[in-house]
Each structure stands twice: as structure tokens, then as C-alpha cells.
Coordinates of C-alpha atoms in Angstrom, one line a residue:
X1459 CA 11.4 41.8 -77.0
X1460 CA 13.7 43.7 -74.7
X1461 CA 12.4 44.5 -71.2
X1462 CA 11.5 48.1 -70.6
X1463 CA 11.8 49.6 -67.2
X1464 CA 8.5 50.0 -65.4
X1465 CA 9.1 53.7 -64.7
X1466 CA 9.5 54.3 -68.4
X1467 CA 6.7 51.9 -69.5
X1468 CA 4.1 53.6 -67.2
X1469 CA 5.3 57.2 -67.5
X1470 CA 2.3 59.5 -67.5
X1471 CA 1.3 60.7 -71.0
X1472 CA -0.9 63.6 -70.0
X1473 CA -1.2 66.0 -67.0
X1474 CA -4.2 64.1 -65.5
X1475 CA -2.1 61.0 -65.1
X1476 CA 0.6 62.8 -63.1
X1477 CA 0.8 61.9 -59.4
X1478 CA 0.2 64.9 -57.3
X1479 CA 2.0 68.2 -58.2
X1480 CA -1.4 69.8 -58.8
X1481 CA -0.1 73.3 -58.2
X1482 CA 2.1 72.9 -61.3
X1483 CA -0.4 70.8 -63.3
X1484 CA -3.1 73.4 -63.1
X1485 CA -0.9 76.2 -64.1
X1486 CA 0.6 74.4 -67.1
X1487 CA -2.8 73.4 -68.3
X1488 CA -4.0 76.9 -68.1
X1489 CA -1.0 78.1 -70.0
X1490 CA -1.8 75.6 -72.8
X1491 CA -5.5 76.6 -72.9
X1492 CA -4.8 80.3 -73.0
X1493 CA -1.8 80.0 -75.4
X1494 CA 0.2 82.5 -73.3
X1495 CA 3.5 80.6 -73.2
X1496 CA 6.7 82.4 -72.2
X1497 CA 10.1 81.6 -73.6
X1498 CA 11.7 79.8 -70.6
X1499 CA 10.6 77.6 -67.7
X1500 CA 12.6 76.2 -64.8
X1501 CA 11.4 72.9 -63.2
X1502 CA 13.3 72.3 -59.9
X1503 CA 12.9 69.6 -57.3
X1504 CA 14.4 66.4 -55.9
X1505 CA 14.9 63.3 -58.1
X1506 CA 12.0 61.3 -59.2
X1507 CA 9.3 63.9 -58.7
X1508 CA 8.2 64.2 -62.4
X1509 CA 10.3 67.1 -63.7
X1510 CA 11.3 65.5 -67.0
X1511 CA 8.0 63.8 -67.4
X1512 CA 6.1 67.1 -67.0
X1513 CA 8.5 68.8 -69.4
X1514 CA 7.7 66.2 -72.1
X1515 CA 4.0 66.4 -71.6
X1516 CA 4.1 70.2 -71.7
X1517 CA 6.2 70.1 -74.9
X1518 CA 3.6 68.0 -76.6
X1519 CA 0.7 70.0 -75.2
X1520 CA 1.9 73.3 -76.6
X1521 CA 2.4 71.7 -80.0
X1522 CA -0.7 69.5 -80.1
X1523 CA -3.1 70.0 -83.0
X1524 CA -6.1 69.0 -80.9
X1525 CA -5.4 69.7 -77.2
X1526 CA -8.0 68.5 -74.7
X1527 CA -8.5 70.8 -71.7
X1528 CA -4.8 71.6 -71.6
X1529 CA -3.7 68.0 -72.2
X1530 CA -2.0 66.7 -75.3
X1531 CA -4.2 64.3 -77.3
X1532 CA -1.3 61.9 -78.0
X1533 CA -3.1 60.9 -81.2
X1534 CA -2.4 63.7 -83.7
X1535 CA 0.5 63.6 -86.1
X1536 CA 2.6 65.9 -84.0
X1537 CA 2.0 64.1 -80.7
X1538 CA 2.8 60.7 -82.2
X1539 CA 5.8 62.1 -84.0
X1540 CA 7.2 63.5 -80.8
X1541 CA 6.5 60.3 -78.8
X1542 CA 8.2 58.0 -81.4
X1543 CA 11.0 60.5 -82.1
X1544 CA 10.3 61.1 -85.8
X1545 CA 9.6 64.8 -85.2
X1546 CA 12.8 66.5 -84.1
X1547 CA 11.3 69.8 -83.0
X1548 CA 11.4 68.7 -79.3
X1549 CA 15.1 68.2 -78.3
X1550 CA 16.1 66.7 -75.0
X1551 CA 19.6 67.4 -73.8
X1552 CA 21.5 66.0 -70.8
X1553 CA 23.6 68.8 -69.5
X1554 CA 25.6 66.4 -67.3
X1555 CA 27.3 65.0 -70.5
X1556 CA 26.8 68.0 -72.8
X1557 CA 28.0 70.9 -70.6
X1558 CA 30.6 72.6 -72.7
X1559 CA 30.4 75.9 -74.6
X1560 CA 30.5 74.0 -77.9
X1561 CA 27.3 72.1 -77.0
X1562 CA 25.4 75.3 -76.2
X1563 CA 26.7 77.0 -79.4
X1564 CA 25.1 74.1 -81.3
X1565 CA 21.8 75.1 -79.8
X1566 CA 22.3 78.8 -80.5
X1567 CA 23.0 77.9 -84.2
X1568 CA 19.8 75.8 -84.4
X1569 CA 17.3 78.2 -82.8
X1570 CA 17.3 80.5 -85.8
X1571 CA 15.6 77.8 -87.9
X1572 CA 11.8 77.5 -87.6
X1573 CA 10.3 74.1 -86.6
X1574 CA 9.5 71.6 -89.4
X1575 CA 6.2 70.2 -88.1
X1576 CA 5.4 71.7 -84.7
X1577 CA 4.5 75.2 -83.7
X1578 CA 7.3 75.5 -81.2
X1579 CA 10.8 74.2 -81.1
X1580 CA 11.3 73.0 -77.5
X1581 CA 14.6 72.4 -75.8
X1582 CA 14.5 70.4 -72.6
X1583 CA 17.8 70.7 -70.8
X1584 CA 18.0 68.2 -68.0
X1585 CA 20.3 68.7 -65.0
X1586 CA 21.0 72.2 -66.3
X1587 CA 23.0 73.1 -63.2
X1588 CA 25.8 70.9 -64.6
X1589 CA 26.5 73.4 -67.4
X1590 CA 29.9 75.2 -67.1
X1591 CA 30.1 78.9 -66.4
X1592 CA 31.1 79.5 -70.0
X1593 CA 28.1 77.5 -71.3
X1594 CA 25.8 79.5 -69.1
X1595 CA 27.2 82.8 -70.5
X1596 CA 26.8 81.5 -74.0
X1597 CA 23.2 80.5 -73.4
X1598 CA 22.3 83.7 -71.6
X1599 CA 21.6 86.0 -74.5
X1600 CA 19.6 83.4 -76.4
X1601 CA 17.7 82.6 -73.2
X1602 CA 16.9 86.3 -72.7
X1603 CA 15.7 87.1 -76.3
X1604 CA 15.0 83.8 -78.1
X1605 CA 13.0 83.7 -81.4
X1606 CA 9.2 83.5 -81.1
X1607 CA 9.2 79.9 -82.1
X1608 CA 11.6 78.6 -79.4
X1609 CA 10.7 77.5 -75.9
X1610 CA 13.3 76.4 -73.2
X1611 CA 12.4 74.0 -70.3
X1612 CA 15.3 73.7 -67.8
X1613 CA 15.2 70.9 -65.2
X1614 CA 17.4 70.7 -62.2
X1615 CA 17.7 69.1 -58.8
X1616 CA 20.0 72.0 -57.5
X1617 CA 18.5 75.3 -58.5
X1618 CA 20.9 77.2 -56.1
X1619 CA 23.7 76.4 -58.5
X1620 CA 22.2 78.3 -61.4
X1621 CA 23.4 81.9 -61.9
X1622 CA 20.9 84.6 -60.8
X1623 CA 20.9 85.9 -64.4
X1624 CA 19.4 82.6 -65.6
X1625 CA 16.9 82.3 -62.7
X1626 CA 15.6 85.8 -63.4
X1627 CA 14.8 84.9 -67.0
X1628 CA 12.7 81.8 -66.2
X1629 CA 9.3 81.1 -64.8
X1630 CA 10.1 78.7 -61.9
X1631 CA 8.1 75.7 -60.8
X1632 CA 9.1 73.9 -57.6
X1633 CA 8.2 70.2 -57.5
X1634 CA 7.4 68.7 -54.2
X1635 CA 8.3 65.3 -52.9
X1636 CA 5.5 62.8 -53.6
X1637 CA 3.6 61.8 -50.5
X1638 CA 3.8 58.2 -49.3
X1639 CA 0.1 57.8 -50.0
X1640 CA 0.6 59.0 -53.6
X1641 CA 3.5 56.6 -54.1
X1642 CA 1.5 53.7 -52.7
X1643 CA -1.4 54.4 -55.0
X1644 CA 0.8 54.5 -58.0
X1645 CA 2.7 51.3 -57.0
X1646 CA -0.6 49.4 -56.6
X1647 CA -1.7 50.6 -60.1
X1648 CA 1.6 49.7 -61.8
X1649 CA 1.7 46.3 -60.1
X1650 CA -1.9 45.6 -61.2
X1651 CA -1.0 46.6 -64.8
X1652 CA 2.0 44.2 -64.6
X1653 CA -0.2 41.4 -63.4
X1654 CA 1.3 41.3 -59.9
X1655 CA -0.6 41.2 -56.6
X1656 CA 1.3 43.6 -54.3
X1657 CA 0.5 43.5 -50.6
X1658 CA -0.5 47.0 -49.3
X1659 CA 2.1 46.6 -46.4
X1660 CA 4.8 45.9 -49.0
X1661 CA 3.7 49.0 -51.0
X1662 CA 3.9 51.2 -47.9
X1663 CA 7.4 49.8 -47.2
X1664 CA 8.6 50.5 -50.7
X1665 CA 7.2 54.0 -50.4
X1666 CA 9.1 54.6 -47.2
X1667 CA 12.4 53.5 -49.0
X1668 CA 11.8 55.9 -51.9
X1669 CA 11.7 59.0 -49.7
X1670 CA 9.3 61.0 -51.9
X1671 CA 10.9 59.9 -55.3
X1672 CA 8.2 58.0 -57.2
X1673 CA 10.8 56.8 -59.8
X1674 CA 12.8 55.2 -57.0
X1675 CA 9.7 53.4 -55.7
X1676 CA 8.8 52.0 -59.1
X1677 CA 12.4 50.9 -59.7
X1678 CA 12.3 49.0 -56.4
X1679 CA 9.0 47.4 -57.5
X1680 CA 10.6 46.5 -60.8
X1681 CA 13.4 44.7 -59.0
X1682 CA 11.0 42.8 -56.9
X1683 CA 8.9 41.8 -59.8
X1684 CA 12.0 40.5 -61.6
X1685 CA 12.3 37.7 -59.0
X1686 CA 9.1 36.1 -60.4
X1687 CA 7.3 36.1 -57.0
X1688 CA 3.6 36.6 -57.1
X1689 CA 2.0 37.8 -54.9
X1690 CA 4.7 40.1 -53.4
X1691 CA 4.5 40.3 -49.7
X1692 CA 6.3 42.5 -47.2
X1693 CA 8.7 39.6 -46.2
X1694 CA 9.5 39.1 -49.9
X1695 CA 10.4 42.8 -50.3
X1696 CA 12.6 42.7 -47.2
X1697 CA 14.4 39.7 -48.6
X1698 CA 14.9 41.0 -52.1
X1699 CA 16.0 44.5 -51.1
X1700 CA 18.3 43.2 -48.4
X1701 CA 17.0 45.5 -45.6
X1702 CA 16.3 44.5 -42.0
X1703 CA 12.6 43.8 -41.3
X1704 CA 10.8 46.3 -39.2
X1705 CA 10.3 43.7 -36.5
X1706 CA 14.1 43.4 -36.0
X1707 CA 14.4 47.2 -35.8
X1708 CA 11.6 47.4 -33.2
X1709 CA 13.2 44.6 -31.1
X1710 CA 16.6 46.3 -31.3
X1711 CA 15.1 49.7 -30.3
X1712 CA 13.5 48.0 -27.3
X1713 CA 16.9 46.6 -26.3
X1714 CA 18.4 50.0 -26.4
X1715 CA 15.6 51.6 -24.5
X1716 CA 15.8 48.8 -21.8
X1717 CA 19.6 49.1 -21.7
X1718 CA 19.9 45.5 -22.7
X1719 CA 23.4 45.6 -24.2
X1720 CA 23.5 41.8 -24.8
X1721 CA 20.3 41.9 -26.7
X1722 CA 21.4 44.9 -28.8
X1723 CA 24.7 43.1 -29.8
X1724 CA 22.8 39.9 -30.6
X1725 CA 20.5 41.9 -32.9
X1726 CA 23.6 43.1 -34.8
X1727 CA 24.7 39.4 -35.1
X1728 CA 21.3 38.5 -36.6
X1729 CA 21.6 41.5 -39.0
X1730 CA 25.1 40.6 -40.3
X1731 CA 24.3 36.8 -40.4
X1732 CA 21.2 37.6 -42.5
X1733 CA 23.3 39.6 -45.0
X1734 CA 21.3 42.8 -44.4
X1735 CA 22.7 46.3 -45.2
X1736 CA 23.9 48.0 -41.9
X1737 CA 23.4 51.4 -43.5
X1738 CA 19.7 50.7 -44.3
X1739 CA 19.3 49.2 -40.8
X1740 CA 20.8 52.3 -39.2
X1741 CA 18.4 54.5 -41.2
X1742 CA 15.5 52.4 -40.0
X1743 CA 16.7 52.9 -36.4
X1744 CA 16.9 56.7 -36.8
X1745 CA 13.5 56.7 -38.4
X1746 CA 12.0 54.7 -35.5
X1747 CA 13.5 57.0 -32.8
X1748 CA 12.1 59.9 -34.9
X1749 CA 8.7 58.3 -34.6
X1750 CA 9.1 57.9 -30.9
X1751 CA 9.9 61.6 -30.6
X1752 CA 7.0 62.6 -32.8
X1753 CA 4.7 60.4 -30.8
X1754 CA 5.9 61.9 -27.5
X1755 CA 5.4 65.4 -28.9
X1756 CA 1.9 64.9 -30.4
X1757 CA 0.6 61.8 -28.6
X1758 CA -0.6 60.5 -32.0
X1759 CA 0.5 57.7 -34.3
X1760 CA -0.8 59.4 -37.5
X1761 CA 2.4 61.2 -38.4
X1762 CA 4.5 58.1 -38.0
X1763 CA 6.4 56.9 -41.1
X1764 CA 7.1 53.4 -42.3
X1765 CA 5.2 51.3 -39.8
X1766 CA 2.4 48.8 -40.4
X1767 CA -0.6 48.9 -38.1
X1768 CA 0.7 46.1 -35.8
X1769 CA 4.1 47.8 -35.5
X1770 CA 2.7 51.2 -34.9
X1771 CA 0.9 49.8 -31.9
X1772 CA 4.3 49.2 -30.2
X1773 CA 5.4 52.9 -30.5
X1774 CA 3.5 54.2 -27.5
X1775 CA 5.0 51.5 -25.2
X1776 CA 8.5 52.3 -26.4
X1777 CA 7.9 56.1 -26.0
X1778 CA 6.6 55.6 -22.5
X1779 CA 10.0 54.1 -21.4
X1780 CA 12.1 56.8 -22.9
X1781 CA 12.4 60.5 -22.0
X1782 CA 12.6 63.2 -24.7
X1783 CA 16.2 63.9 -23.8
X1784 CA 17.2 60.3 -24.1
X1785 CA 15.5 59.9 -27.4
X1786 CA 17.2 63.0 -28.7
X1787 CA 20.5 61.6 -27.5
X1788 CA 19.9 58.3 -29.3
X1789 CA 19.0 60.1 -32.6
X1790 CA 22.1 62.3 -32.4
X1791 CA 24.3 59.2 -31.7
X1792 CA 22.9 57.3 -34.6
X1793 CA 23.0 60.2 -36.9
X1794 CA 26.6 60.8 -36.2
X1795 CA 27.3 57.2 -36.9
X1796 CA 25.4 57.3 -40.2
X1797 CA 28.0 59.6 -41.9
X1798 CA 30.9 57.4 -41.0
X1799 CA 29.5 53.9 -41.5
X1800 CA 29.3 54.3 -45.3
X1801 CA 33.0 54.5 -45.7
X1802 CA 34.0 52.2 -42.8
X1803 CA 35.6 48.8 -43.5
X1804 CA 34.2 47.6 -40.1
X1805 CA 30.6 48.9 -39.9
X1806 CA 29.7 46.1 -37.4
X1807 CA 32.2 47.5 -34.8
X1808 CA 30.9 51.1 -35.2
X1809 CA 27.3 49.8 -34.7
X1810 CA 28.2 47.9 -31.6
X1811 CA 30.0 50.8 -30.0
X1812 CA 27.1 53.2 -30.7
X1813 CA 24.6 50.7 -29.3
X1814 CA 26.7 50.2 -26.2
X1815 CA 27.0 54.0 -25.6
X1816 CA 23.2 54.3 -25.9
X1817 CA 22.6 51.4 -23.5
X1818 CA 25.0 53.0 -21.0
X1819 CA 23.5 56.4 -21.6
X1820 CA 27.1 57.7 -21.9
X1821 CA 27.3 61.4 -21.4
X1822 CA 31.0 62.2 -21.5
X1823 CA 31.4 62.9 -25.2
X1824 CA 32.8 66.3 -25.9
X1825 CA 30.2 67.2 -28.5
X1826 CA 27.3 66.6 -26.1
X1827 CA 25.7 69.9 -25.0
X1828 CA 26.0 70.7 -21.3
X1829 CA 22.2 71.2 -21.0
X1830 CA 21.5 67.7 -22.4
X1831 CA 23.9 66.2 -19.9
X1832 CA 22.3 68.1 -17.0
X1833 CA 18.8 66.9 -18.1
X1834 CA 20.0 63.3 -18.2
X1835 CA 21.5 63.6 -14.7
X1836 CA 18.3 65.1 -13.3
X1837 CA 16.3 62.3 -14.8
X1838 CA 18.6 59.7 -13.2
X1839 CA 18.3 61.5 -9.8
X1840 CA 14.5 61.6 -10.2
X1841 CA 14.4 57.9 -11.0
X1842 CA 16.5 57.1 -7.9
X1843 CA 14.3 59.2 -5.7
X1844 CA 11.2 57.4 -6.9
X1845 CA 12.8 54.1 -6.0
X1846 CA 13.5 55.2 -2.4
X1847 CA 10.5 54.4 0.0

């Protein structure tokens, strides 16, 4: 039997199984219970936050013969038919590859016919912002006054690209990024169902890589499980994904803060020799200096991102050695580098030059603000004064 991706295999089948998004779940369940459905809904949000999943659940729920507190039963003839694809009253369209006027005219020709088995004929148009201007114009009249038996669910990651005339005809639901805690909880559940023991530190690290997209997190877990390792530890995930371990990132940050240019360059040597991705390493460095800034601002380790307990304990010591202005300069330097390193044929050289500038606390770059340069000079003078008896 062919392997099915974990994010598809463990896709939620009812609203109660959806991770977070309670502000949308509660509203959609109330719509199903009351029966007051409108003709068009817009689901917007970043990738992997559950837009298409929620659209499919909602499509079954409004057509279910025996809904349970707003959830589809997934057992009646209509639910089973929609799930296995034998009932064609729920149509899913990928606008990225079906974005022409002719594709939309096909929908317009179909909506006049009543559904064969379900109560509503539902059209789920994914990545709807990819439709051409002509396709939007062709859809507009149908979207404004569709037949009573038709329901449109539009999903997009870029709602600002939709015409205002389309936005004004839809009820809009904005999906939030999934919290790291929610992603960790789901990863632990999926790993348990797959018969894999997943270390909690590894789950937290995968959650930090997914950046609020649950699907990305489950896909990374699927890749790790494919190696056959059980249990899956944090070191295993580092090795499989090809990212630098947090310990190397912490040691490198310590070198930069201590102005240890030799140690910083040697860290890059270890990174390249280990076959790790410089781009991922750079993102980890930026995130670490962000954590240093957050700690200095709030004096708390709670808002910190992708650190285990042992590694979080090192943040206060790093923050104590670095001023706010120096931390901001380091973040700006690394962020500027992040844009160029993706397309560079020599990422190692770019990394080394950036690290050396940070170690030297170089302040002669044209883009540096004058106020930041003055602050750094004042701090140097203050440090010299404290060293004079």
C-alpha cells in the first residue's frame, strides 16, 4: 500500500479535532446549528493553518444528514460520499492551475444545476488570489447572486490581492498562526499514532522550524520518521534536517559577544564541515539575538522561542555582556545578510565578513544610523572610564 503523507492521514475530520482557531470554529459550528449559511466565505491566513481543512469540514457539516453539535457525523451517506469522492456536490478547485476565464465559466455553467445528493453544492476555491482579472470579473456576478443551493468557500494566503468587490461579498475569517504549544501537542499525538516516541525537545525544535504552520511541522516529522529512527531525539532531528544544533548557535553567539573573531570563524568551519545549511544557521542566530533583546527588555525567559531549558539558562549571561544598541546592531547586520546569502555562490565568505564586522563592532557603514553610532561610541567611552582607576 502506498505511503500517505502524515498531514493528510491525520487531517482533522471535525471541528473539535482542529488545532486552535477557536474563534473560527465556534462561529462555523453556530452557523451549522442555526442553518443560517450565507453564499460566500473567505478563509485567509498563512500556509498550514487549516484553511482548506476547515473548508472541507464545513462543506460536510452543512450537508450532513445527522450533524452533531455543529460537527459532521462522517458516518451518514452524504459525509462518506464526500470523503471518498463518490458524491460530486463538493468541488475543490486549485486556482493556481485553473485561473483562466474559461475555468470560471465552467463553474458558472454548473451552478444552475441542483445538487444530486447533498443540500448544498459547495465550491472550494483554493489560492483564489491566483485568479486572473478576467476570471474575477466573470465570477463576480455569480458570487453576488448565486442560486440558493450554492455555497462558495474561497481560501487564500494573500487576501490583499483580491479585488474589493470580491471581498465585500464574502464573510471573512482570518486564520492565526498556530502557537508553538499547539504544534508540539499535535506532533506528539501524530507521533504516538504512528508508533514513534518523539522527545519533547525534538517536538519543540520542529515547532520552531514550522513558524506557525502546522502542516510544515507534520511534514518535517514525516521526514524524520522515514529514516526509521525510534525514538526520535533532538540530535536526530538536527542531523536529519541538516540544521546547526542550538549549542553551536549559542557558542557562536558567545564568540560574537566576546569579540572572539577566531572562535566565530572556527564555528563557521564546523558548520560547513558538518554539511549544515548556512541559511538555517543564520536564521537561528537572528532568533537568538532576538531572544537576547527580548530578555533585556522584559528580564524574563518565558517569551523566548526555540530554546530548551538548559539553553535558555545561558540567555541571561549572554544578555548581560551585550548592550541593547550592540544587540540591535547585530540583528540588523545578520538580517541584511539573510537576504543576500540565499542567492550567493559563496555564503561562507558572507558569513565570515558579517561575523568579523560584529566582532569589531564596526560602525562606518553608510546605512548605520547616526544615533546608533553615537550610542556605541558613548558605551565605549564609558567602558574606558570604568577601567581607569
